[in-house]
Each structure stands twice: as C-alpha cells, then as structure tokens.
Amino acid sequence: MRQRKASLGLERLDTRDVPACVVSHGVQNTMEIIGDGAPDTVIINDNGTGLITGSATGWGTFVFSGIDTIKVNTWAGDDA
C-alpha cells in the first residue's frame, strides 16, 4: 500500500495591531496614558470627584473612578 505525503505550505497570519495609546489604572488612584511616536489624540474629562472619562487614539473610550493623579506621556508626534 502506498502512503500519501502531506503537502506543506505557508499561510499568512492576521495582522497584529498595537494600540497607539495605552490607558492604565495600575497604581492606586493613578491613571496613566502612554502614547507613541505617531500623532495621538487624548481627551480627558474630570468631574472633580475622581471620576475620569475620555478617549485615546487606538484605545477608545475609558472610565475610571477614584483617580487623584493623571500621568500623560504622548511622546513624539503631532499630539492633541
């Protein structure tokens, strides 16, 4: 009986998009937004009682409560 050999080939994987901005709430009461070298747009709204809402390029909208410190570093690019 003759065995069939498997046909080997390559297949393209999906693209791996990386957000332009990363928004995190890692440290207690601190929110951090880090951008990249491309043009980023960051919008931050503070209601005065620790509720922070907004959006960032590549991340989308965010909502955090209990925030008293905000750190933003958009690096290079024509940021807004």
mmCIF file of N, CA, C and O in Angstrom:
data_model
loop_
_atom_site.group_PDB
_atom_site.id
_atom_site.type_symbol
_atom_site.label_atom_id
_atom_site.label_comp_id
_atom_site.label_asym_id
_atom_site.label_seq_id
_atom_site.Cartn_x
_atom_site.Cartn_y
_atom_site.Cartn_z
ATOM 1 N N MET A 1 0.845 -1.181 0.000
ATOM 2 C CA MET A 1 0.000 0.000 0.000
ATOM 3 C C MET A 1 0.889 1.243 0.000
ATOM 4 O O MET A 1 1.833 1.330 0.764
ATOM 5 N N ARG A 2 0.563 2.186 -0.821
ATOM 6 C CA ARG A 2 1.347 3.412 -0.968
ATOM 7 C C ARG A 2 0.823 4.492 -0.029
ATOM 8 O O ARG A 2 -0.374 4.736 0.016
ATOM 9 N N GLN A 3 1.738 5.174 0.733
ATOM 10 C CA GLN A 3 1.334 6.243 1.659
ATOM 11 C C GLN A 3 1.333 7.585 0.930
ATOM 12 O O GLN A 3 2.185 7.846 0.089
ATOM 13 N N ARG A 4 0.368 8.433 1.291
ATOM 14 C CA ARG A 4 0.307 9.779 0.730
ATOM 15 C C ARG A 4 1.157 10.697 1.592
ATOM 16 O O ARG A 4 1.103 10.643 2.813
ATOM 17 N N LYS A 5 1.913 11.549 0.973
ATOM 18 C CA LYS A 5 2.715 12.532 1.705
ATOM 19 C C LYS A 5 1.892 13.800 1.891
ATOM 20 O O LYS A 5 1.158 14.207 0.996
ATOM 21 N N ALA A 6 2.061 14.406 3.054
ATOM 22 C CA ALA A 6 1.359 15.656 3.345
ATOM 23 C C ALA A 6 1.963 16.786 2.519
ATOM 24 O O ALA A 6 3.172 16.874 2.356
ATOM 25 N N SER A 7 1.108 17.649 2.020
ATOM 26 C CA SER A 7 1.552 18.811 1.272
ATOM 27 C C SER A 7 1.789 19.953 2.254
ATOM 28 O O SER A 7 0.888 20.362 2.984
ATOM 29 N N LEU A 8 3.013 20.452 2.315
ATOM 30 C CA LEU A 8 3.347 21.543 3.230
ATOM 31 C C LEU A 8 3.152 22.881 2.539
ATOM 32 O O LEU A 8 3.371 23.008 1.334
ATOM 33 N N GLY A 9 2.758 23.868 3.337
ATOM 34 C CA GLY A 9 2.558 25.198 2.781
ATOM 35 C C GLY A 9 2.624 26.251 3.867
ATOM 36 O O GLY A 9 2.742 25.941 5.041
ATOM 37 N N LEU A 10 2.564 27.482 3.469
ATOM 38 C CA LEU A 10 2.571 28.613 4.396
ATOM 39 C C LEU A 10 1.235 29.317 4.323
ATOM 40 O O LEU A 10 0.608 29.379 3.275
ATOM 41 N N GLU A 11 0.844 29.865 5.441
ATOM 42 C CA GLU A 11 -0.404 30.612 5.469
ATOM 43 C C GLU A 11 -0.167 31.901 6.245
ATOM 44 O O GLU A 11 0.509 31.916 7.263
ATOM 45 N N ARG A 12 -0.677 32.994 5.733
ATOM 46 C CA ARG A 12 -0.488 34.310 6.341
ATOM 47 C C ARG A 12 -1.326 34.418 7.611
ATOM 48 O O ARG A 12 -2.495 34.055 7.626
ATOM 49 N N LEU A 13 -0.713 34.937 8.690
ATOM 50 C CA LEU A 13 -1.430 35.176 9.938
ATOM 51 C C LEU A 13 -2.131 36.521 9.881
ATOM 52 O O LEU A 13 -1.763 37.399 9.098
ATOM 53 N N ASP A 14 -3.121 36.711 10.738
ATOM 54 C CA ASP A 14 -3.784 38.007 10.844
ATOM 55 C C ASP A 14 -2.786 39.063 11.293
ATOM 56 O O ASP A 14 -1.801 38.762 11.956
ATOM 57 N N THR A 15 -3.075 40.318 10.965
ATOM 58 C CA THR A 15 -2.214 41.402 11.413
ATOM 59 C C THR A 15 -2.317 41.549 12.917
ATOM 60 O O THR A 15 -3.332 41.220 13.530
ATOM 61 N N ARG A 16 -1.288 42.024 13.509
ATOM 62 C CA ARG A 16 -1.242 42.240 14.953
ATOM 63 C C ARG A 16 -1.179 43.731 15.214
ATOM 64 O O ARG A 16 -0.127 44.331 15.266
ATOM 65 N N ASP A 17 -2.344 44.370 15.350
ATOM 66 C CA ASP A 17 -2.403 45.806 15.587
ATOM 67 C C ASP A 17 -2.077 46.108 17.040
ATOM 68 O O ASP A 17 -2.548 45.428 17.950
ATOM 69 N N VAL A 18 -1.284 47.137 17.236
ATOM 70 C CA VAL A 18 -0.916 47.578 18.575
ATOM 71 C C VAL A 18 -1.557 48.942 18.800
ATOM 72 O O VAL A 18 -1.428 49.825 17.955
ATOM 73 N N PRO A 19 -2.249 49.135 19.929
ATOM 74 C CA PRO A 19 -2.884 50.431 20.165
ATOM 75 C C PRO A 19 -1.869 51.568 20.138
ATOM 76 O O PRO A 19 -0.743 51.417 20.598
ATOM 77 N N ALA A 20 -2.276 52.721 19.600
ATOM 78 C CA ALA A 20 -1.404 53.885 19.582
ATOM 79 C C ALA A 20 -1.193 54.412 20.997
ATOM 80 O O ALA A 20 -0.124 54.879 21.338
ATOM 81 N N CYS A 21 -2.221 54.333 21.836
ATOM 82 C CA CYS A 21 -2.131 54.744 23.235
ATOM 83 C C CYS A 21 -2.536 53.582 24.136
ATOM 84 O O CYS A 21 -3.373 52.772 23.772
ATOM 85 N N VAL A 22 -1.920 53.538 25.287
ATOM 86 C CA VAL A 22 -2.287 52.551 26.302
ATOM 87 C C VAL A 22 -2.757 53.326 27.528
ATOM 88 O O VAL A 22 -2.071 54.224 28.007
ATOM 89 N N VAL A 23 -3.937 52.988 28.027
ATOM 90 C CA VAL A 23 -4.514 53.647 29.199
ATOM 91 C C VAL A 23 -4.553 52.622 30.321
ATOM 92 O O VAL A 23 -5.048 51.515 30.129
ATOM 93 N N SER A 24 -4.010 52.984 31.488
ATOM 94 C CA SER A 24 -3.990 52.021 32.585
ATOM 95 C C SER A 24 -4.330 52.685 33.919
ATOM 96 O O SER A 24 -4.204 53.880 34.088
ATOM 97 N N HIS A 25 -4.758 51.854 34.835
ATOM 98 C CA HIS A 25 -5.081 52.257 36.210
ATOM 99 C C HIS A 25 -4.393 51.264 37.131
ATOM 100 O O HIS A 25 -5.014 50.555 37.899
ATOM 101 N N GLY A 26 -3.056 51.178 36.977
ATOM 102 C CA GLY A 26 -2.288 50.172 37.696
ATOM 103 C C GLY A 26 -1.957 50.543 39.126
ATOM 104 O O GLY A 26 -2.062 49.727 40.026
ATOM 105 N N VAL A 27 -1.546 51.767 39.359
ATOM 106 C CA VAL A 27 -1.161 52.215 40.693
ATOM 107 C C VAL A 27 -2.387 52.842 41.358
ATOM 108 O O VAL A 27 -3.171 53.518 40.710
ATOM 109 N N GLN A 28 -2.533 52.622 42.642
ATOM 110 C CA GLN A 28 -3.704 53.123 43.370
ATOM 111 C C GLN A 28 -3.946 54.606 43.118
ATOM 112 O O GLN A 28 -3.044 55.419 43.258
ATOM 113 N N ASN A 29 -5.165 54.947 42.721
ATOM 114 C CA ASN A 29 -5.630 56.321 42.495
ATOM 115 C C ASN A 29 -4.901 57.049 41.367
ATOM 116 O O ASN A 29 -4.985 58.270 41.275
ATOM 117 N N THR A 30 -4.149 56.325 40.519
ATOM 118 C CA THR A 30 -3.400 56.953 39.427
ATOM 119 C C THR A 30 -3.808 56.342 38.096
ATOM 120 O O THR A 30 -3.847 55.134 37.944
ATOM 121 N N MET A 31 -4.090 57.206 37.133
ATOM 122 C CA MET A 31 -4.363 56.786 35.767
ATOM 123 C C MET A 31 -3.197 57.244 34.914
ATOM 124 O O MET A 31 -2.694 58.357 35.090
ATOM 125 N N GLU A 32 -2.752 56.377 33.988
ATOM 126 C CA GLU A 32 -1.620 56.725 33.136
ATOM 127 C C GLU A 32 -1.976 56.471 31.679
ATOM 128 O O GLU A 32 -2.573 55.448 31.342
ATOM 129 N N ILE A 33 -1.611 57.430 30.818
ATOM 130 C CA ILE A 33 -1.811 57.301 29.384
ATOM 131 C C ILE A 33 -0.448 57.444 28.722
ATOM 132 O O ILE A 33 0.249 58.432 28.935
ATOM 133 N N ILE A 34 -0.076 56.435 27.921
ATOM 134 C CA ILE A 34 1.208 56.457 27.223
ATOM 135 C C ILE A 34 0.941 56.332 25.734
ATOM 136 O O ILE A 34 0.257 55.402 25.293
ATOM 137 N N GLY A 35 1.477 57.261 24.960
ATOM 138 C CA GLY A 35 1.309 57.257 23.515
ATOM 139 C C GLY A 35 2.508 56.669 22.810
ATOM 140 O O GLY A 35 3.325 55.965 23.408
ATOM 141 N N ASP A 36 2.625 56.979 21.518
ATOM 142 C CA ASP A 36 3.748 56.509 20.719
ATOM 143 C C ASP A 36 4.286 57.672 19.886
ATOM 144 O O ASP A 36 3.960 58.815 20.144
ATOM 145 N N GLY A 37 5.097 57.389 18.903
ATOM 146 C CA GLY A 37 5.704 58.438 18.093
ATOM 147 C C GLY A 37 4.791 59.038 17.044
ATOM 148 O O GLY A 37 5.132 60.016 16.411
ATOM 149 N N ALA A 38 3.621 58.443 16.840
ATOM 150 C CA ALA A 38 2.671 58.940 15.839
ATOM 151 C C ALA A 38 1.765 60.008 16.455
ATOM 152 O O ALA A 38 1.731 60.178 17.667
ATOM 153 N N PRO A 39 1.010 60.734 15.640
ATOM 154 C CA PRO A 39 0.071 61.720 16.170
ATOM 155 C C PRO A 39 -1.024 61.043 17.003
ATOM 156 O O PRO A 39 -1.714 60.162 16.507
ATOM 157 N N ASP A 40 -1.132 61.408 18.258
ATOM 158 C CA ASP A 40 -2.136 60.859 19.169
ATOM 159 C C ASP A 40 -3.098 61.953 19.607
ATOM 160 O O ASP A 40 -2.702 63.110 19.741
ATOM 161 N N THR A 41 -4.340 61.576 19.839
ATOM 162 C CA THR A 41 -5.326 62.490 20.406
ATOM 163 C C THR A 41 -5.829 61.896 21.708
ATOM 164 O O THR A 41 -6.288 60.756 21.733
ATOM 165 N N VAL A 42 -5.706 62.674 22.782
ATOM 166 C CA VAL A 42 -6.149 62.235 24.102
ATOM 167 C C VAL A 42 -7.142 63.262 24.634
ATOM 168 O O VAL A 42 -6.856 64.459 24.645
ATOM 169 N N ILE A 43 -8.306 62.784 25.060
ATOM 170 C CA ILE A 43 -9.323 63.647 25.661
ATOM 171 C C ILE A 43 -9.563 63.148 27.076
ATOM 172 O O ILE A 43 -9.832 61.957 27.282
ATOM 173 N N ILE A 44 -9.458 64.054 28.052
ATOM 174 C CA ILE A 44 -9.647 63.698 29.463
ATOM 175 C C ILE A 44 -10.691 64.625 30.065
ATOM 176 O O ILE A 44 -10.570 65.851 29.966
ATOM 177 N N ASN A 45 -11.717 64.053 30.683
ATOM 178 C CA ASN A 45 -12.755 64.813 31.377
ATOM 179 C C ASN A 45 -12.738 64.417 32.847
ATOM 180 O O ASN A 45 -12.822 63.231 33.173
ATOM 181 N N ASP A 46 -12.643 65.398 33.731
ATOM 182 C CA ASP A 46 -12.601 65.171 35.182
ATOM 183 C C ASP A 46 -13.818 65.852 35.801
ATOM 184 O O ASP A 46 -13.977 67.058 35.687
ATOM 185 N N ASN A 47 -14.677 65.073 36.480
ATOM 186 C CA ASN A 47 -15.878 65.679 37.066
ATOM 187 C C ASN A 47 -15.609 66.327 38.426
ATOM 188 O O ASN A 47 -16.519 66.853 39.046
ATOM 189 N N GLY A 48 -14.360 66.280 38.899
ATOM 190 C CA GLY A 48 -13.990 66.930 40.158
ATOM 191 C C GLY A 48 -14.140 66.053 41.393
ATOM 192 O O GLY A 48 -13.749 66.442 42.485
ATOM 193 N N THR A 49 -14.703 64.867 41.231
ATOM 194 C CA THR A 49 -14.863 63.962 42.377
ATOM 195 C C THR A 49 -14.112 62.647 42.166
ATOM 196 O O THR A 49 -14.405 61.654 42.831
ATOM 197 N N GLY A 50 -13.168 62.638 41.212
ATOM 198 C CA GLY A 50 -12.372 61.441 40.960
ATOM 199 C C GLY A 50 -12.871 60.563 39.837
ATOM 200 O O GLY A 50 -12.274 59.536 39.541
ATOM 201 N N LEU A 51 -13.967 60.948 39.177
ATOM 202 C CA LEU A 51 -14.462 60.195 38.029
ATOM 203 C C LEU A 51 -13.846 60.779 36.761
ATOM 204 O O LEU A 51 -14.068 61.946 36.430
ATOM 205 N N ILE A 52 -13.065 59.963 36.066
ATOM 206 C CA ILE A 52 -12.370 60.404 34.860
ATOM 207 C C ILE A 52 -12.937 59.641 33.675
ATOM 208 O O ILE A 52 -13.009 58.419 33.692
ATOM 209 N N THR A 53 -13.334 60.369 32.636
ATOM 210 C CA THR A 53 -13.789 59.763 31.388
ATOM 211 C C THR A 53 -12.988 60.371 30.256
ATOM 212 O O THR A 53 -12.387 61.434 30.410
ATOM 213 N N GLY A 54 -12.981 59.709 29.125
ATOM 214 C CA GLY A 54 -12.290 60.260 27.974
ATOM 215 C C GLY A 54 -12.059 59.230 26.904
ATOM 216 O O GLY A 54 -12.678 58.169 26.897
ATOM 217 N N SER A 55 -11.107 59.555 26.021
ATOM 218 C CA SER A 55 -10.737 58.641 24.945
ATOM 219 C C SER A 55 -9.293 58.890 24.555
ATOM 220 O O SER A 55 -8.736 59.953 24.826
ATOM 221 N N ALA A 56 -8.696 57.886 23.902
ATOM 222 C CA ALA A 56 -7.318 57.994 23.432
ATOM 223 C C ALA A 56 -7.193 57.232 22.121
ATOM 224 O O ALA A 56 -7.831 56.188 21.934
ATOM 225 N N THR A 57 -6.369 57.754 21.220
ATOM 226 C CA THR A 57 -6.160 57.144 19.913
ATOM 227 C C THR A 57 -5.802 55.669 20.057
ATOM 228 O O THR A 57 -4.904 55.314 20.809
ATOM 229 N N GLY A 58 -6.520 54.821 19.330
ATOM 230 C CA GLY A 58 -6.215 53.397 19.338
ATOM 231 C C GLY A 58 -6.748 52.645 20.540
ATOM 232 O O GLY A 58 -6.794 51.424 20.538
ATOM 233 N N TRP A 59 -7.162 53.343 21.591
ATOM 234 C CA TRP A 59 -7.669 52.713 22.807
ATOM 235 C C TRP A 59 -9.181 52.771 22.866
ATOM 236 O O TRP A 59 -9.835 51.852 23.293
ATOM 237 N N GLY A 60 -9.723 53.901 22.458
ATOM 238 C CA GLY A 60 -11.160 54.109 22.551
ATOM 239 C C GLY A 60 -11.506 54.841 23.831
ATOM 240 O O GLY A 60 -10.669 55.532 24.419
ATOM 241 N N THR A 61 -12.745 54.685 24.272
ATOM 242 C CA THR A 61 -13.194 55.401 25.470
ATOM 243 C C THR A 61 -12.784 54.673 26.740
ATOM 244 O O THR A 61 -12.548 53.469 26.727
ATOM 245 N N PHE A 62 -12.691 55.440 27.826
ATOM 246 C CA PHE A 62 -12.361 54.856 29.130
ATOM 247 C C PHE A 62 -13.116 55.592 30.222
ATOM 248 O O PHE A 62 -13.516 56.748 30.062
ATOM 249 N N VAL A 63 -13.324 54.908 31.348
ATOM 250 C CA VAL A 63 -13.957 55.474 32.545
ATOM 251 C C VAL A 63 -13.240 54.886 33.755
ATOM 252 O O VAL A 63 -13.119 53.665 33.873
ATOM 253 N N PHE A 64 -12.740 55.742 34.639
ATOM 254 C CA PHE A 64 -12.111 55.307 35.882
ATOM 255 C C PHE A 64 -12.658 56.137 37.031
ATOM 256 O O PHE A 64 -12.915 57.329 36.876
ATOM 257 N N SER A 65 -12.801 55.525 38.180
ATOM 258 C CA SER A 65 -13.240 56.274 39.364
ATOM 259 C C SER A 65 -12.160 56.200 40.430
ATOM 260 O O SER A 65 -11.305 55.312 40.417
ATOM 261 N N GLY A 66 -12.195 57.132 41.374
ATOM 262 C CA GLY A 66 -11.230 57.162 42.468
ATOM 263 C C GLY A 66 -9.852 57.658 42.052
ATOM 264 O O GLY A 66 -8.859 57.344 42.699
ATOM 265 N N ILE A 67 -9.778 58.445 41.001
ATOM 266 C CA ILE A 67 -8.494 58.931 40.478
ATOM 267 C C ILE A 67 -8.161 60.284 41.090
ATOM 268 O O ILE A 67 -8.989 61.184 41.128
ATOM 269 N N ASP A 68 -6.917 60.419 41.585
ATOM 270 C CA ASP A 68 -6.465 61.738 42.043
ATOM 271 C C ASP A 68 -5.170 62.176 41.357
ATOM 272 O O ASP A 68 -4.725 63.295 41.528
ATOM 273 N N THR A 69 -4.564 61.284 40.543
ATOM 274 C CA THR A 69 -3.356 61.627 39.796
ATOM 275 C C THR A 69 -3.491 61.100 38.373
ATOM 276 O O THR A 69 -3.867 59.946 38.173
ATOM 277 N N ILE A 70 -3.181 61.961 37.394
ATOM 278 C CA ILE A 70 -3.204 61.565 35.983
ATOM 279 C C ILE A 70 -1.836 61.845 35.391
ATOM 280 O O ILE A 70 -1.325 62.969 35.488
ATOM 281 N N LYS A 71 -1.232 60.833 34.776
ATOM 282 C CA LYS A 71 0.058 60.974 34.099
ATOM 283 C C LYS A 71 -0.157 60.725 32.620
ATOM 284 O O LYS A 71 -0.737 59.722 32.232
ATOM 285 N N VAL A 72 0.312 61.660 31.778
ATOM 286 C CA VAL A 72 0.167 61.528 30.328
ATOM 287 C C VAL A 72 1.523 61.752 29.689
ATOM 288 O O VAL A 72 2.202 62.747 29.951
ATOM 289 N N ASN A 73 1.929 60.819 28.833
ATOM 290 C CA ASN A 73 3.149 60.964 28.040
ATOM 291 C C ASN A 73 2.832 60.478 26.642
ATOM 292 O O ASN A 73 2.752 59.272 26.408
ATOM 293 N N THR A 74 2.636 61.399 25.703
ATOM 294 C CA THR A 74 2.301 61.017 24.331
ATOM 295 C C THR A 74 3.525 60.905 23.448
ATOM 296 O O THR A 74 3.401 60.649 22.252
ATOM 297 N N TRP A 75 4.696 61.099 23.999
ATOM 298 C CA TRP A 75 5.971 61.006 23.291
ATOM 299 C C TRP A 75 6.000 61.964 22.121
ATOM 300 O O TRP A 75 5.612 63.103 22.232
ATOM 301 N N ALA A 76 6.442 61.511 20.971
ATOM 302 C CA ALA A 76 6.629 62.410 19.822
ATOM 303 C C ALA A 76 5.351 62.449 18.984
ATOM 304 O O ALA A 76 4.364 61.803 19.299
ATOM 305 N N GLY A 77 5.407 63.176 17.902
ATOM 306 C CA GLY A 77 4.261 63.249 17.003
ATOM 307 C C GLY A 77 3.486 64.543 17.211
ATOM 308 O O GLY A 77 3.732 65.288 18.151
ATOM 309 N N ASP A 78 2.566 64.795 16.331
ATOM 310 C CA ASP A 78 1.734 65.995 16.388
ATOM 311 C C ASP A 78 0.518 65.661 17.249
ATOM 312 O O ASP A 78 -0.563 65.363 16.741
ATOM 313 N N ASP A 79 0.689 65.667 18.556
ATOM 314 C CA ASP A 79 -0.348 65.216 19.503
ATOM 315 C C ASP A 79 -1.313 66.329 19.879
ATOM 316 O O ASP A 79 -0.987 67.507 19.847
ATOM 317 N N ALA A 80 -2.515 65.910 20.231
ATOM 318 C CA ALA A 80 -3.518 66.862 20.681
ATOM 319 C C ALA A 80 -4.134 66.328 21.970
ATOM 320 O O ALA A 80 -4.300 65.139 22.145
#
